[in-house]
Amino acid sequence: MVVGRITKIPSNPSRITHPLQSSPSLTVVGVGCASTGDTSAALSAYCNVAGIPSIVFLPANQISIAQLVQPIANGAFVLSIDTNFDGCMQLIREVTTGLPIYLANSLNSLMLEGQKTIAIEILQQFDWEMPDWVIVLGGNLGNIYAFYKGIHMCKELGLVDRIYRLVCAQAANANPLYPHFKSGWNEFKHAKAGTTFAFAIQIDDPVFIDRAAFAFKNSNGIVEEATEEELIDAMCLGAEQKDFRVGGVEIPNNKRVEYSLQYIHGVGRTRSKQILCDLSMESKITKDLSEEELTTLREEVSKYMIEGDLIHIPIFLSFAAY
């Protein structure tokens, strides 16, 4: 098996942030996202370098300490919400409605345009020889579609004459795509994600479920799941054999497999902001959040993003996962 490790931070972050700063048709005061930890770490790092305020919504107690420290250290306005990723995604969309905040989640098509370049990097690392399989973790499934979009673009341009087969790896406790695949891609059935050690992919309702299914159909791909025991065993085995840094291994039939292992390293100066919570609200599902409560949160977010001052949030937002 050929294992490729992709670690990518562009040497010139201005190439990413320049459109936000120079486009006359895009007037924003900051950038925001809902995240399970990785997107928020990268977003806050880039924004810190460029001097752009950032705001991130994170599911409480569902990300690692390292993932929490990075946006705080990079000066982001961090809200830890008592819900899952889907609830954070819904909430930030509601809160930023009418505010000049640019959302950088998977719903933003520009994010896919960036992710699809990983497919080009895979080909570059293999000297433009096509691997047979590419295995990708699946949470919100934007990466699945982006990997397909990138390699399909290369085929259309005549750079390659075929495309690799995609494999999506999901945790058995949070596997909305797996039963969809097993049913022959019949109607998708929503199911609440359970708790998993792979909390970055603990997502109930993937934004890109339909496009991911399209990618698998057109790449003759498959979906597989792993139990919590299998996840832990694989982590221990990888640590014991140090396979996470192997440059390339041939599998017995001489076919090759590529998987993406991505790391984001925070950059920039260290700053922190403290949010003081003076009052607790009754826990509720996000869809029942009142307009008054949304308005209060919008005002505080707007105050931070526009004035850039340290603020004290007068309420503690507690939303039950749904």
CSV table of C-alpha atoms in Angstrom, one decimal:
chain,number,residue,atom,x,y,z
A,1,MET,CA,0.0,0.0,0.0
A,2,VAL,CA,1.4,3.4,-0.9
A,3,VAL,CA,0.6,5.9,1.8
A,4,GLY,CA,0.9,9.6,1.1
A,5,ARG,CA,1.1,12.1,3.8
A,6,ILE,CA,-0.2,15.6,2.8
A,7,THR,CA,0.8,18.5,5.0
A,8,LYS,CA,-0.1,21.8,3.3
A,9,ILE,CA,0.0,25.4,4.4
A,10,PRO,CA,0.5,27.8,1.6
A,11,SER,CA,3.7,29.9,1.9
A,12,ASN,CA,1.8,33.0,1.0
A,13,PRO,CA,-1.5,33.2,2.9
A,14,SER,CA,-2.3,36.5,1.1
A,15,ARG,CA,-3.3,34.4,-1.9
A,16,ILE,CA,-6.2,33.1,0.1
A,17,THR,CA,-7.2,36.2,2.0
A,18,HIS,CA,-6.6,38.7,-0.9
A,19,PRO,CA,-10.1,38.3,-2.4
A,20,LEU,CA,-11.7,39.2,0.9
A,21,GLN,CA,-9.6,42.4,1.1
A,22,SER,CA,-9.7,43.6,-2.4
A,23,SER,CA,-13.0,42.6,-4.0
A,24,PRO,CA,-15.4,45.6,-4.3
A,25,SER,CA,-18.4,43.3,-4.5
A,26,LEU,CA,-17.6,41.6,-1.2
A,27,THR,CA,-17.7,43.8,1.8
A,28,VAL,CA,-17.0,41.9,5.0
A,29,VAL,CA,-15.6,42.6,8.4
A,30,GLY,CA,-14.7,39.1,9.3
A,31,VAL,CA,-14.8,35.4,8.4
A,32,GLY,CA,-16.6,32.7,10.3
A,33,CYS,CA,-17.2,28.9,10.3
A,34,ALA,CA,-18.8,26.1,12.3
A,35,SER,CA,-16.2,23.3,12.8
A,36,THR,CA,-15.3,20.1,14.5
A,37,GLY,CA,-11.9,21.4,15.1
A,38,ASP,CA,-9.7,21.4,11.9
A,39,THR,CA,-11.4,24.0,9.7
A,40,SER,CA,-11.5,26.5,12.7
A,41,ALA,CA,-7.8,25.9,13.4
A,42,ALA,CA,-6.9,26.6,9.7
A,43,LEU,CA,-9.3,29.5,9.3
A,44,SER,CA,-8.1,31.3,12.4
A,45,ALA,CA,-4.5,30.9,11.5
A,46,TYR,CA,-4.9,32.4,8.0
A,47,CYS,CA,-7.1,35.2,9.3
A,48,ASN,CA,-4.5,36.0,12.0
A,49,VAL,CA,-1.7,36.4,9.5
A,50,ALA,CA,-3.9,38.6,7.3
A,51,GLY,CA,-5.3,40.7,10.2
A,52,ILE,CA,-8.9,39.6,9.5
A,53,PRO,CA,-11.2,39.0,12.5
A,54,SER,CA,-12.5,35.4,12.7
A,55,ILE,CA,-15.3,33.8,14.6
A,56,VAL,CA,-15.8,30.0,15.1
A,57,PHE,CA,-18.6,28.0,16.5
A,58,LEU,CA,-17.5,24.7,18.1
A,59,PRO,CA,-19.5,21.8,19.6
A,60,ALA,CA,-18.7,21.7,23.3
A,61,ASN,CA,-16.7,18.8,24.6
A,62,GLN,CA,-16.4,17.3,21.1
A,63,ILE,CA,-13.0,18.6,20.0
A,64,SER,CA,-9.5,18.1,21.3
A,65,ILE,CA,-7.6,20.5,23.5
A,66,ALA,CA,-5.1,21.1,20.6
A,67,GLN,CA,-8.0,22.0,18.3
A,68,LEU,CA,-9.5,24.4,20.8
A,69,VAL,CA,-6.2,26.1,21.6
A,70,GLN,CA,-5.3,27.0,18.0
A,71,PRO,CA,-8.2,29.3,17.2
A,72,ILE,CA,-7.9,30.9,20.7
A,73,ALA,CA,-4.2,31.4,20.2
A,74,ASN,CA,-4.8,33.0,16.8
A,75,GLY,CA,-7.2,35.5,18.2
A,76,ALA,CA,-10.5,34.1,17.0
A,77,PHE,CA,-13.8,34.8,18.7
A,78,VAL,CA,-14.6,31.2,19.9
A,79,LEU,CA,-18.1,30.1,20.9
A,80,SER,CA,-18.4,26.6,22.4
A,81,ILE,CA,-22.0,25.5,22.0
A,82,ASP,CA,-23.7,22.6,23.7
A,83,THR,CA,-24.8,20.9,20.5
A,84,ASN,CA,-23.2,18.9,17.7
A,85,PHE,CA,-21.7,20.1,14.5
A,86,ASP,CA,-25.0,20.3,12.7
A,87,GLY,CA,-26.4,22.5,15.5
A,88,CYS,CA,-23.3,24.8,15.2
A,89,MET,CA,-23.7,25.0,11.4
A,90,GLN,CA,-27.4,25.9,11.7
A,91,LEU,CA,-26.7,28.5,14.5
A,92,ILE,CA,-23.9,30.3,12.7
A,93,ARG,CA,-26.0,30.6,9.6
A,94,GLU,CA,-28.8,32.1,11.6
A,95,VAL,CA,-26.6,34.4,13.6
A,96,THR,CA,-24.7,35.8,10.7
A,97,THR,CA,-27.7,36.5,8.6
A,98,GLY,CA,-27.6,40.2,7.8
A,99,LEU,CA,-24.1,40.6,9.2
A,100,PRO,CA,-21.0,41.3,7.0
A,101,ILE,CA,-19.4,38.0,8.0
A,102,TYR,CA,-18.1,35.7,5.3
A,103,LEU,CA,-18.9,32.0,6.0
A,104,ALA,CA,-16.0,29.6,5.0
A,105,ASN,CA,-17.8,26.3,5.6
A,106,SER,CA,-18.4,23.5,3.0
A,107,LEU,CA,-21.5,25.4,1.9
A,108,ASN,CA,-19.1,27.9,0.3
A,109,SER,CA,-18.2,26.6,-3.1
A,110,LEU,CA,-14.8,28.2,-2.9
A,111,MET,CA,-13.8,25.8,-0.2
A,112,LEU,CA,-14.4,22.9,-2.6
A,113,GLU,CA,-12.2,24.6,-5.2
A,114,GLY,CA,-9.4,24.6,-2.7
A,115,GLN,CA,-10.0,21.1,-1.5
A,116,LYS,CA,-10.0,19.7,-5.1
A,117,THR,CA,-6.3,20.7,-5.5
A,118,ILE,CA,-5.4,17.8,-3.1
A,119,ALA,CA,-6.3,15.5,-6.0
A,120,ILE,CA,-3.7,17.3,-8.1
A,121,GLU,CA,-1.1,17.0,-5.3
A,122,ILE,CA,-1.7,13.2,-5.1
A,123,LEU,CA,-0.9,12.9,-8.8
A,124,GLN,CA,2.2,15.1,-8.4
A,125,GLN,CA,3.5,13.0,-5.6
A,126,PHE,CA,3.1,9.9,-7.7
A,127,ASP,CA,4.8,11.5,-10.7
A,128,TRP,CA,1.4,11.6,-12.5
A,129,GLU,CA,0.9,7.9,-12.2
A,130,MET,CA,-2.7,7.2,-11.1
A,131,PRO,CA,-3.2,5.4,-7.8
A,132,ASP,CA,-5.9,2.7,-7.8
A,133,TRP,CA,-7.6,3.7,-4.6
A,134,VAL,CA,-7.9,6.9,-2.5
A,135,ILE,CA,-9.2,6.5,1.0
A,136,VAL,CA,-10.7,9.5,2.7
A,137,LEU,CA,-12.4,10.0,6.1
A,138,GLY,CA,-16.0,11.1,5.7
A,139,GLY,CA,-17.8,13.5,7.9
A,140,ASN,CA,-19.5,16.4,6.1
A,141,LEU,CA,-18.4,14.7,2.9
A,142,GLY,CA,-17.2,17.9,1.1
A,143,ASN,CA,-13.7,16.3,0.9
A,144,ILE,CA,-15.2,13.3,-0.8
A,145,TYR,CA,-16.8,15.3,-3.5
A,146,ALA,CA,-13.7,17.6,-3.8
A,147,PHE,CA,-11.4,14.6,-4.4
A,148,TYR,CA,-13.7,13.4,-7.1
A,149,LYS,CA,-14.1,16.9,-8.6
A,150,GLY,CA,-10.3,17.4,-8.7
A,151,ILE,CA,-9.5,14.1,-10.4
A,152,HIS,CA,-12.4,14.4,-12.8
A,153,MET,CA,-11.0,17.8,-13.8
A,154,CYS,CA,-7.6,16.3,-14.5
A,155,LYS,CA,-9.1,13.6,-16.7
A,156,GLU,CA,-11.1,16.2,-18.7
A,157,LEU,CA,-7.9,18.2,-19.2
A,158,GLY,CA,-6.2,15.1,-20.6
A,159,LEU,CA,-3.7,14.9,-17.7
A,160,VAL,CA,-4.8,11.3,-16.9
A,161,ASP,CA,-6.8,8.7,-18.8
A,162,ARG,CA,-8.8,7.3,-15.8
A,163,ILE,CA,-9.8,8.2,-12.3
A,164,TYR,CA,-9.0,6.4,-9.0
A,165,ARG,CA,-11.7,4.6,-7.0
A,166,LEU,CA,-12.8,6.5,-3.8
A,167,VAL,CA,-13.2,4.8,-0.5
A,168,CYS,CA,-15.0,6.6,2.4
A,169,ALA,CA,-14.1,5.5,5.9
A,170,GLN,CA,-16.7,6.2,8.6
A,171,ALA,CA,-17.0,5.4,12.2
A,172,ALA,CA,-19.7,2.9,12.8
A,173,ASN,CA,-21.2,5.2,15.5
A,174,ALA,CA,-21.5,8.1,13.0
A,175,ASN,CA,-22.0,6.6,9.6
A,176,PRO,CA,-24.8,8.3,7.7
A,177,LEU,CA,-23.2,7.5,4.3
A,178,TYR,CA,-22.6,3.8,5.0
A,179,PRO,CA,-26.3,2.6,5.1
A,180,HIS,CA,-27.0,4.8,2.1
A,181,PHE,CA,-24.2,3.0,0.2
A,182,LYS,CA,-25.4,-0.5,1.3
A,183,SER,CA,-28.9,0.3,0.1
A,184,GLY,CA,-27.7,0.9,-3.4
A,185,TRP,CA,-27.9,4.7,-3.0
A,186,ASN,CA,-31.7,4.7,-2.4
A,187,GLU,CA,-33.3,7.5,-0.4
A,188,PHE,CA,-31.0,8.8,2.3
A,189,LYS,CA,-32.3,8.2,5.8
A,190,HIS,CA,-31.3,10.7,8.5
A,191,ALA,CA,-30.0,9.1,11.7
A,192,LYS,CA,-28.5,10.8,14.8
A,193,ALA,CA,-24.8,10.2,15.1
A,194,GLY,CA,-23.6,8.5,18.2
A,195,THR,CA,-20.5,9.3,20.2
A,196,THR,CA,-17.2,8.2,18.6
A,197,PHE,CA,-13.5,8.7,19.3
A,198,ALA,CA,-13.4,10.1,15.7
A,199,PHE,CA,-15.2,13.2,16.8
A,200,ALA,CA,-14.1,15.2,13.8
A,201,ILE,CA,-16.5,13.1,11.7
A,202,GLN,CA,-19.3,12.9,14.2
A,203,ILE,CA,-21.9,14.5,12.0
A,204,ASP,CA,-25.6,13.7,11.6
A,205,ASP,CA,-26.6,15.4,8.4
A,206,PRO,CA,-23.7,15.8,5.9
A,207,VAL,CA,-24.1,18.8,3.7
A,208,PHE,CA,-22.7,17.0,0.7
A,209,ILE,CA,-24.6,13.7,1.0
A,210,ASP,CA,-26.0,13.9,-2.6
A,211,ARG,CA,-22.8,15.0,-4.2
A,212,ALA,CA,-20.8,12.4,-2.3
A,213,ALA,CA,-23.2,9.7,-3.7
A,214,PHE,CA,-22.6,11.2,-7.1
A,215,ALA,CA,-18.9,10.9,-6.7
A,216,PHE,CA,-19.0,7.3,-5.6
A,217,LYS,CA,-21.3,6.3,-8.4
A,218,ASN,CA,-19.0,7.9,-11.0
A,219,SER,CA,-15.7,6.5,-9.4
A,220,ASN,CA,-17.1,3.1,-8.7
A,221,GLY,CA,-16.3,3.8,-5.1
A,222,ILE,CA,-17.2,2.1,-1.8
A,223,VAL,CA,-18.0,3.1,1.8
A,224,GLU,CA,-16.7,1.2,4.8
A,225,GLU,CA,-17.2,1.6,8.6
A,226,ALA,CA,-15.0,0.9,11.6
A,227,THR,CA,-16.1,0.1,15.1
A,228,GLU,CA,-14.7,2.0,18.1
A,229,GLU,CA,-12.6,-1.1,19.0
A,230,GLU,CA,-11.2,-1.2,15.4
A,231,LEU,CA,-10.5,2.5,15.5
A,232,ILE,CA,-8.5,2.2,18.7
A,233,ASP,CA,-6.7,-0.9,17.5
A,234,ALA,CA,-5.7,0.8,14.3
A,235,MET,CA,-4.4,3.9,16.2
A,236,CYS,CA,-2.3,1.7,18.5
A,237,LEU,CA,-1.0,-0.4,15.6
A,238,GLY,CA,-0.1,2.7,13.6
A,239,ALA,CA,1.7,4.2,16.6
A,240,GLU,CA,3.6,0.9,17.2
A,241,GLN,CA,4.7,0.5,13.6
A,242,LYS,CA,5.1,4.2,13.0
A,243,ASP,CA,3.3,3.8,9.7
A,244,PHE,CA,1.9,7.3,9.8
A,245,ARG,CA,5.1,8.6,8.3
A,246,VAL,CA,5.9,5.8,5.8
A,247,GLY,CA,6.6,7.2,2.3
A,248,GLY,CA,5.3,4.3,0.3
A,249,VAL,CA,4.5,0.6,0.6
A,250,GLU,CA,3.5,-1.8,-2.2
A,251,ILE,CA,0.5,-4.1,-1.5
A,252,PRO,CA,0.8,-7.7,-2.7
A,253,ASN,CA,-1.0,-7.2,-6.0
A,254,ASN,CA,1.2,-4.3,-6.8
A,255,LYS,CA,-1.8,-1.9,-6.9
A,256,ARG,CA,-1.5,1.3,-4.9
A,257,VAL,CA,-3.6,3.0,-2.3
A,258,GLU,CA,-3.4,6.6,-1.4
A,259,TYR,CA,-5.0,8.1,1.7
A,260,SER,CA,-5.0,11.6,3.0
A,261,LEU,CA,-3.7,12.4,6.4
A,262,GLN,CA,-3.9,16.1,6.9
A,263,TYR,CA,-2.4,18.3,9.6
A,264,ILE,CA,-3.0,22.0,10.2
A,265,HIS,CA,-0.4,24.0,12.1
A,266,GLY,CA,-1.4,27.3,13.7
A,267,VAL,CA,0.7,30.2,12.8
A,268,GLY,CA,0.9,33.9,13.9
A,269,ARG,CA,1.0,35.7,17.2
A,270,THR,CA,-0.6,34.5,20.3
A,271,ARG,CA,-3.6,36.3,21.7
A,272,SER,CA,-6.5,35.2,23.7
A,273,LYS,CA,-9.9,36.4,24.5
A,274,GLN,CA,-12.1,35.4,27.5
A,275,ILE,CA,-15.8,35.1,27.3
A,276,LEU,CA,-17.5,35.6,30.6
A,277,CYS,CA,-20.9,34.0,31.0
A,278,ASP,CA,-23.1,35.7,33.5
A,279,LEU,CA,-26.4,34.0,32.9
A,280,SER,CA,-27.5,30.6,31.8
A,281,MET,CA,-30.4,30.0,29.5
A,282,GLU,CA,-32.5,26.9,29.6
A,283,SER,CA,-31.1,24.3,27.2
A,284,LYS,CA,-33.1,23.9,24.0
A,285,ILE,CA,-32.7,22.7,20.5
A,286,THR,CA,-31.4,25.3,18.1
A,287,LYS,CA,-34.5,25.4,15.9
A,288,ASP,CA,-36.4,26.7,18.9
A,289,LEU,CA,-34.0,29.6,19.6
A,290,SER,CA,-36.2,32.7,19.9
A,291,GLU,CA,-35.6,35.8,17.7
A,292,GLU,CA,-34.8,37.8,20.7
A,293,GLU,CA,-32.0,35.4,21.7
A,294,LEU,CA,-30.7,35.4,18.1
A,295,THR,CA,-30.7,39.2,18.1
A,296,THR,CA,-28.8,39.3,21.3
A,297,LEU,CA,-26.1,37.0,20.0
A,298,ARG,CA,-26.0,38.8,16.6
A,299,GLU,CA,-25.4,42.1,18.5
A,300,GLU,CA,-22.5,40.7,20.5
A,301,VAL,CA,-20.9,39.0,17.4
A,302,SER,CA,-21.3,42.2,15.4
A,303,LYS,CA,-19.8,44.3,18.3
A,304,TYR,CA,-16.7,42.0,18.3
A,305,MET,CA,-16.3,41.7,14.6
A,306,ILE,CA,-16.7,45.5,13.9
A,307,GLU,CA,-15.2,47.1,17.0
A,308,GLY,CA,-12.6,44.3,17.7
A,309,ASP,CA,-12.9,44.8,21.5
A,310,LEU,CA,-12.8,42.2,24.2
A,311,ILE,CA,-16.4,41.6,25.1
A,312,HIS,CA,-18.3,39.8,27.8
A,313,ILE,CA,-21.2,37.7,26.5
A,314,PRO,CA,-24.1,38.4,28.9
A,315,ILE,CA,-25.6,35.0,28.3
A,316,PHE,CA,-24.4,31.4,28.2
A,317,LEU,CA,-25.8,29.7,25.1
A,318,SER,CA,-26.8,26.2,25.9
A,319,PHE,CA,-28.4,24.2,23.1
A,320,ALA,CA,-29.3,20.5,23.4
A,321,ALA,CA,-28.1,18.3,20.6
A,322,TYR,CA,-30.9,17.2,18.4
